[in-house]
Every structure is written in structure tokens, then in C-alpha cells.
Amino acid sequence: MNHLKIWIQMNAKIEIKEMPKMDLAYVSSLGPQNLEQAYGKLIQWATPQGLMTEQTKPVTIYHDSFKVTAHDKVRMSACLLLNKPVKTEGEIGLTTIEAGKFIVGSFEIDLSEFEKAWTGLFVWMNQNGYKKADREPFEIYHNNFNDHPDGKAIVDFYIPIE
């Protein structure tokens, strides 16, 4: 576990933040293998509504843990952060992340390092005496990894805490 602690220290900026309520449009996904398709549907809906701007932040909410749920059965929501009320239809739903306190880990990592980042952040939480709140963790993306010169994602991981 020491190598994980060192990796987190080298690759993450970790803070405790009070976050405001966030309104989101979402499409459900069962397993990470379907997440890209869910985002595709969401973006296809959002684009003609003028919701896809430079400021648009994709968010993935995790409804299950990969530690206790089969990889391909983990329920996730592909979301877009909204800055105005919208009407949705079909598979597009509306949800809210309630305001609260979060551990925020900021990373610039390869897609293959997401699991290590989450594990490390939960280890950090436990070692620092924080307790996860009964709310769902999520990620906010700040770039398209396909556009990054090294194919890296610039992403913040959020763990809700009590």
C-alpha cells in the first residue's frame, strides 16, 4: 500500500471542499463498457440545445462500488453539468448532486490509472480520519483525453464526506 500512497502524493492534489448543489442531465450506463455510448446519447441531445460549450463539464456518477459489484454491472450515470433549467426526454434524465463537503482529488492521469486513483483517494480518506457520507462519488472532467498530447485525462474525483 506504500507504493499507492507515494503514487497519490506524486499525482494528486487533495483538498476538502464545500461544493454547491449541482444540477445535471444524465443517461444511465450499466458498466464502464457502455459509458462512452451513454455520453454519446447525452451529447447528441445536448448539442442542438446549445448546451455543449467550452464551459460544459462532463460528470460521471458512480452508483455502485467496483469493490463489491461485478465490473460490468456497476451502475453509472453519464452527466453534463447544467447552468440553466432544461426539459429532457426519452433516456435523458435530470438529477442533482446535493451541496456538501467532499474530498477532491485532482489528477492528470492515463485512463488505466483511474482505479488506482480512486483506491488511493479512499485510502487517503481513511488514513486522515474522514468518513464517506451516504452519497455517491463522482468525477468531473476538465478535458477530452483524446485532445491531450499524452492522452491523459484532467479530472477531479469527489468523495462525499460527513
XYZ file of N, CA and C in Angstrom:
486
model
N 0.821 -1.191 0.000
C 0.000 0.000 0.000
C 0.870 1.262 0.000
N 2.154 1.132 0.423
C 3.039 2.296 0.446
C 3.274 2.874 -0.943
N 3.383 1.980 -1.961
C 3.600 2.473 -3.326
C 2.388 3.286 -3.787
N 1.192 2.906 -3.330
C -0.032 3.626 -3.677
C -0.016 5.015 -3.031
N 0.410 5.077 -1.768
C 0.487 6.346 -1.036
C 1.455 7.300 -1.744
N 2.596 6.783 -2.162
C 3.594 7.588 -2.869
C 3.038 8.044 -4.219
N 2.345 7.134 -4.930
C 1.767 7.485 -6.227
C 0.748 8.613 -6.071
N -0.110 8.516 -5.048
C -1.115 9.553 -4.797
C -0.426 10.890 -4.505
N 0.592 10.865 -3.662
C 1.301 12.098 -3.314
C 1.932 12.744 -4.546
N 2.406 11.915 -5.468
C 3.060 12.436 -6.672
C 2.064 12.897 -7.730
N 0.868 12.284 -7.766
C -0.054 12.509 -8.873
C -1.321 13.276 -8.527
N -1.556 13.548 -7.252
C -2.823 14.182 -6.880
C -2.617 15.416 -6.032
N -3.512 16.365 -6.240
C -3.653 17.474 -5.310
C -4.962 17.156 -4.581
N -4.910 16.997 -3.255
C -6.096 16.599 -2.493
C -6.519 17.748 -1.581
N -7.813 18.075 -1.632
C -8.366 19.134 -0.795
C -9.713 18.689 -0.244
N -10.158 19.376 0.805
C -11.516 19.215 1.310
C -12.262 20.460 0.846
N -13.389 20.265 0.150
C -14.126 21.400 -0.416
C -15.605 21.302 -0.082
N -16.208 22.466 0.185
C -17.663 22.586 0.248
C -18.109 22.864 -1.182
N -18.981 22.025 -1.695
C -19.445 22.206 -3.074
C -20.911 22.622 -3.071
N -21.286 23.505 -4.002
C -22.690 23.894 -4.110
C -23.500 22.770 -4.755
N -24.797 22.888 -4.686
C -25.694 21.954 -5.373
C -25.407 22.029 -6.873
N -25.402 20.875 -7.526
C -25.147 20.825 -8.968
C -26.311 20.123 -9.665
N -26.861 20.779 -10.681
C -27.935 20.189 -11.480
C -27.323 19.560 -12.719
N -27.798 18.351 -13.043
C -27.208 17.578 -14.134
C -28.277 16.948 -15.011
N -27.964 16.828 -16.291
C -28.722 15.964 -17.196
C -27.906 14.685 -17.301
N -28.584 13.532 -17.393
C -27.826 12.280 -17.398
C -28.463 11.212 -18.290
N -27.613 10.230 -18.631
C -28.030 8.984 -19.266
C -27.401 7.868 -18.441
N -28.196 6.872 -18.076
C -27.702 5.754 -17.259
C -26.830 4.824 -18.092
N -25.862 4.214 -17.412
C -24.977 3.241 -18.048
C -24.782 2.069 -17.098
N -24.824 0.879 -17.639
C -24.533 -0.316 -16.849
C -23.135 -0.789 -17.235
N -22.180 -0.547 -16.352
C -20.799 -0.937 -16.611
C -20.052 0.102 -17.419
N -18.733 0.202 -17.188
C -17.921 1.189 -17.907
C -17.868 0.934 -19.414
N -18.130 -0.317 -19.819
C -18.089 -0.637 -21.248
C -19.193 0.099 -22.018
N -20.229 0.574 -21.334
C -21.331 1.276 -22.001
C -21.321 2.780 -21.750
N -20.323 3.258 -21.001
C -20.298 4.674 -20.618
C -20.112 5.596 -21.821
N -19.223 5.225 -22.724
C -18.975 6.067 -23.899
C -20.249 6.225 -24.731
N -21.001 5.134 -24.877
C -22.266 5.172 -25.622
C -23.275 6.082 -24.902
N -23.315 6.019 -23.572
C -24.220 6.871 -22.794
C -23.860 8.343 -22.998
N -22.561 8.648 -22.956
C -22.138 10.031 -23.210
C -22.502 10.458 -24.631
N -22.380 9.547 -25.586
C -22.744 9.851 -26.970
C -24.202 10.287 -27.078
N -25.091 9.546 -26.423
C -26.528 9.895 -26.433
C -26.754 11.251 -25.776
N -26.059 11.482 -24.665
C -26.222 12.731 -23.924
C -25.755 13.926 -24.766
N -24.606 13.791 -25.401
C -24.049 14.874 -26.216
C -24.922 15.121 -27.450
N -25.439 14.033 -28.026
C -26.331 14.156 -29.190
C -27.586 14.954 -28.814
N -28.094 14.757 -27.598
C -29.256 15.508 -27.112
C -28.878 16.949 -26.775
N -27.709 17.136 -26.138
C -27.315 18.450 -25.615
C -26.870 19.424 -26.696
N -26.254 18.928 -27.758
C -25.674 19.792 -28.783
C -26.704 20.727 -29.422
N -27.836 20.217 -29.949
C -28.788 21.143 -30.576
C -29.427 22.120 -29.578
N -29.330 21.832 -28.296
C -29.887 22.733 -27.284
C -28.886 23.805 -26.858
N -27.699 23.797 -27.477
C -26.690 24.794 -27.154
C -26.025 24.561 -25.807
N -26.072 23.319 -25.315
C -25.504 23.013 -24.000
C -24.037 22.587 -24.065
N -23.532 22.343 -25.273
C -22.129 21.902 -25.418
C -21.245 23.104 -25.739
N -20.678 23.708 -24.682
C -19.796 24.858 -24.854
C -18.431 24.519 -24.260
N -17.508 25.453 -24.358
C -16.189 25.265 -23.750
C -16.302 25.059 -22.238
N -17.352 25.635 -21.633
C -17.531 25.555 -20.183
C -18.238 24.274 -19.731
N -18.793 23.511 -20.668
C -19.544 22.309 -20.313
C -18.632 21.290 -19.649
N -19.057 20.780 -18.495
C -18.264 19.788 -17.762
C -19.002 18.459 -17.731
N -18.430 17.422 -18.348
C -18.983 16.074 -18.191
C -18.696 15.574 -16.771
N -19.638 14.823 -16.225
C -19.543 14.278 -14.866
C -19.974 12.814 -14.919
N -19.226 11.927 -14.269
C -19.664 10.537 -14.121
C -19.963 10.292 -12.655
N -21.196 9.843 -12.372
C -21.593 9.482 -11.011
C -21.549 7.961 -10.911
N -20.981 7.458 -9.809
C -20.905 6.017 -9.561
C -21.957 5.630 -8.522
N -22.909 4.779 -8.929
C -23.979 4.353 -8.021
C -23.619 3.065 -7.288
N -22.590 2.375 -7.748
C -22.115 1.132 -7.123
C -20.600 1.197 -7.001
N -20.051 0.335 -6.166
C -18.604 0.247 -5.999
C -18.049 -0.925 -6.802
N -16.933 -0.700 -7.479
C -16.267 -1.781 -8.210
C -15.726 -2.838 -7.242
N -15.599 -2.484 -5.964
C -15.087 -3.431 -4.962
C -16.121 -4.501 -4.609
N -17.425 -4.175 -4.753
C -18.468 -5.125 -4.343
C -19.412 -5.534 -5.473
N -19.342 -4.837 -6.602
C -20.234 -5.121 -7.730
C -19.400 -5.580 -8.919
N -19.889 -6.577 -9.636
C -19.185 -7.050 -10.838
C -18.947 -5.861 -11.772
N -17.748 -5.813 -12.338
C -17.289 -4.709 -13.190
C -18.353 -4.287 -14.211
N -18.915 -5.265 -14.923
C -19.864 -4.949 -15.993
C -21.281 -4.671 -15.482
N -21.484 -4.712 -14.149
C -22.806 -4.463 -13.565
C -22.847 -3.165 -12.753
N -21.713 -2.456 -12.672
C -21.667 -1.205 -11.913
C -22.567 -0.176 -12.599
N -23.501 0.384 -11.810
C -24.404 1.411 -12.343
C -23.712 2.767 -12.276
N -23.736 3.466 -13.412
C -23.086 4.765 -13.535
C -24.030 5.701 -14.278
N -23.836 6.995 -14.084
C -24.589 7.983 -14.857
C -23.601 8.878 -15.588
N -23.766 8.964 -16.902
C -23.014 9.916 -17.721
C -23.796 11.216 -17.656
N -23.164 12.284 -17.171
C -23.885 13.531 -16.902
C -23.211 14.736 -17.540
N -23.998 15.797 -17.684
C -23.470 17.112 -18.044
C -23.962 18.090 -16.991
N -23.056 18.917 -16.497
C -23.389 19.945 -15.523
C -24.198 21.023 -16.242
N -25.343 21.368 -15.681
C -26.238 22.348 -16.310
C -26.096 23.708 -15.640
N -26.181 24.752 -16.450
C -26.155 26.104 -15.877
C -27.483 26.819 -16.083
N -28.492 26.077 -16.582
C -29.832 26.638 -16.763
C -30.825 25.479 -16.765
N -32.082 25.753 -16.434
C -33.096 24.688 -16.467
C -33.301 24.191 -17.902
N -33.510 22.894 -18.054
C -33.769 22.308 -19.377
C -34.901 21.295 -19.272
N -35.514 21.026 -20.404
C -36.511 19.956 -20.491
C -35.816 18.752 -21.111
N -36.089 17.572 -20.567
C -35.454 16.362 -21.096
C -36.526 15.448 -21.660
N -36.050 14.431 -22.398
C -36.983 13.471 -22.997
C -36.280 12.136 -23.177
N -37.063 11.090 -23.321
C -36.514 9.764 -23.587
C -35.586 9.300 -22.484
N -34.380 8.882 -22.896
C -33.405 8.337 -21.941
C -32.712 9.408 -21.111
N -32.911 10.669 -21.466
C -32.240 11.764 -20.761
C -33.034 12.086 -19.496
N -32.356 12.053 -18.358
C -33.000 12.387 -17.092
C -32.338 13.586 -16.461
N -32.954 14.072 -15.376
C -32.375 15.169 -14.595
C -32.087 14.653 -13.201
N -30.967 15.064 -12.639
C -30.619 14.682 -11.279
C -29.855 15.834 -10.635
N -29.637 15.714 -9.341
C -28.933 16.745 -8.591
C -27.897 16.097 -7.682
N -26.743 16.713 -7.590
C -25.773 16.367 -6.550
C -25.966 17.439 -5.488
N -26.376 17.024 -4.308
C -26.650 17.987 -3.244
C -25.366 18.657 -2.766
N -25.516 19.892 -2.288
C -24.385 20.630 -1.727
C -23.822 19.846 -0.552
N -22.527 19.957 -0.330
C -21.939 19.256 0.798
C -20.433 19.312 0.778
N -19.860 18.553 1.699
C -18.411 18.519 1.864
C -17.859 17.295 1.135
N -16.759 17.499 0.421
C -16.164 16.441 -0.391
C -14.651 16.443 -0.247
N -14.071 15.246 -0.341
C -12.639 15.127 -0.599
C -12.514 15.232 -2.114
N -11.648 16.128 -2.581
C -11.466 16.316 -4.018
C -10.017 15.994 -4.359
N -9.831 15.000 -5.202
C -8.510 14.645 -5.707
C -8.404 15.091 -7.148
N -7.471 15.981 -7.437
C -7.279 16.489 -8.802
C -6.110 15.746 -9.443
N -6.363 15.167 -10.615
C -5.386 14.314 -11.291
C -5.223 14.707 -12.760
N -4.056 14.366 -13.300
C -3.819 14.344 -14.747
C -3.217 12.967 -15.006
N -4.078 12.031 -15.456
C -3.689 10.619 -15.481
C -4.144 9.910 -16.755
N -3.523 8.750 -16.978
C -3.944 7.860 -18.064
C -5.249 7.186 -17.666
N -6.024 6.763 -18.656
C -7.290 6.066 -18.373
C -7.058 4.812 -17.540
N -5.898 4.182 -17.726
C -5.586 2.955 -16.993
C -5.333 3.213 -15.501
N -5.194 4.485 -15.107
C -4.864 4.816 -13.720
C -6.074 5.243 -12.883
N -7.271 5.230 -13.469
C -8.460 5.672 -12.738
C -8.709 4.824 -11.501
N -8.608 3.509 -11.627
C -8.858 2.630 -10.476
C -7.847 2.909 -9.358
N -6.579 3.064 -9.723
C -5.532 3.354 -8.748
C -5.821 4.698 -8.062
N -6.291 5.682 -8.822
C -6.591 6.995 -8.261
C -7.729 6.906 -7.242
N -8.794 6.201 -7.609
C -9.923 6.036 -6.675
C -9.481 5.297 -5.417
N -8.773 4.198 -5.592
C -8.317 3.408 -4.440
C -7.451 4.263 -3.528
N -6.525 4.991 -4.114
C -5.630 5.844 -3.344
C -6.364 6.934 -2.586
N -7.386 7.494 -3.221
C -8.157 8.555 -2.578
C -8.958 8.010 -1.383
N -9.510 6.809 -1.533
C -10.238 6.191 -0.409
C -9.267 5.827 0.724
N -8.056 5.371 0.383
C -7.044 5.087 1.402
C -6.695 6.383 2.135
N -6.484 7.462 1.387
C -6.177 8.768 1.981
C -7.305 9.185 2.929
N -8.560 9.013 2.492
C -9.724 9.363 3.310
C -9.673 8.630 4.655
N -9.443 7.316 4.600
C -9.418 6.504 5.822
C -8.237 6.876 6.719
N -7.070 7.078 6.122
C -5.872 7.415 6.903
C -5.983 8.779 7.571
N -6.809 9.659 7.005
C -6.946 11.005 7.555
C -8.203 11.166 8.406
N -8.867 10.036 8.695
C -9.976 10.045 9.642
C -11.298 10.562 9.122
N -11.450 10.628 7.800
C -12.736 11.052 7.234
C -13.636 9.847 7.034
N -14.949 10.100 7.026
C -15.924 9.020 6.826
C -16.770 9.371 5.617
N -16.914 8.412 4.689
C -17.715 8.643 3.493
C -19.168 8.868 3.898
N -19.774 9.901 3.329
C -21.191 10.169 3.548
C -22.010 9.210 2.680
N -23.266 9.071 2.994
C -24.139 8.164 2.253
C -24.640 8.837 0.971
N -23.682 9.263 0.161
C -23.972 9.867 -1.134
C -22.968 9.278 -2.122
N -23.178 9.547 -3.402
C -22.381 8.860 -4.418
C -21.148 9.658 -4.835
N -20.017 8.957 -5.000
C -18.820 9.618 -5.528
C -18.991 9.908 -7.023
N -18.223 10.884 -7.494
C -18.325 11.242 -8.913
C -17.013 11.841 -9.396
N -16.923 11.996 -10.715
C -15.763 12.599 -11.381
C -16.244 13.767 -12.227
N -15.457 14.837 -12.254
C -15.707 15.949 -13.174
C -14.479 16.050 -14.081
N -14.739 16.037 -15.399
C -13.655 16.052 -16.389
C -13.416 17.476 -16.883
N -12.129 17.821 -17.037
C -11.774 19.172 -17.470
C -11.181 19.201 -18.874
N -11.081 18.033 -19.509
C -10.576 18.000 -20.881
C -11.112 16.745 -21.566
N -10.877 16.677 -22.863
C -11.121 15.457 -23.623
C -9.756 14.784 -23.758
N -9.596 13.614 -23.131
C -8.280 12.957 -23.148
C -7.776 12.718 -24.565
N -8.692 12.602 -25.541
C -8.273 12.399 -26.936
C -7.517 13.612 -27.476
N -7.754 14.802 -26.887
C -7.093 16.026 -27.347
C -5.798 16.305 -26.585
N -5.536 15.546 -25.521
C -4.330 15.770 -24.706
C -3.131 15.165 -25.432
N -1.991 15.887 -25.475
C -0.828 15.356 -26.209
C -0.372 13.972 -25.722
N -0.562 13.684 -24.435
C -0.170 12.382 -23.890
C -1.369 11.468 -23.633
N -2.553 11.855 -24.136
C -3.747 11.032 -23.951
C -4.207 10.958 -22.499
N -3.915 11.998 -21.718
C -4.260 11.984 -20.293
C -5.582 12.717 -20.035
N -6.261 12.271 -18.990
C -7.482 12.921 -18.536
C -7.122 13.887 -17.409
N -7.642 15.090 -17.484
C -7.532 16.049 -16.382
C -8.884 15.977 -15.683
N -8.859 15.421 -14.475
C -10.116 15.032 -13.831
C -10.044 15.248 -12.325
N -11.178 15.624 -11.745
C -11.307 15.722 -10.299
C -12.195 14.585 -9.822
N -11.753 13.868 -8.802
C -12.517 12.792 -8.176
C -13.117 13.349 -6.884
N -14.396 13.117 -6.660
C -15.102 13.642 -5.492
C -15.634 12.495 -4.632
N -15.252 12.493 -3.361
C -15.819 11.538 -2.383
C -16.603 12.374 -1.383
N -17.927 12.141 -1.277
C -18.716 12.888 -0.289
C -18.347 12.419 1.120
N -18.162 13.379 2.038
C -17.794 13.023 3.412
C -18.757 13.664 4.396
N -18.791 13.078 5.616
C -19.687 13.587 6.658
C -19.092 14.804 7.332
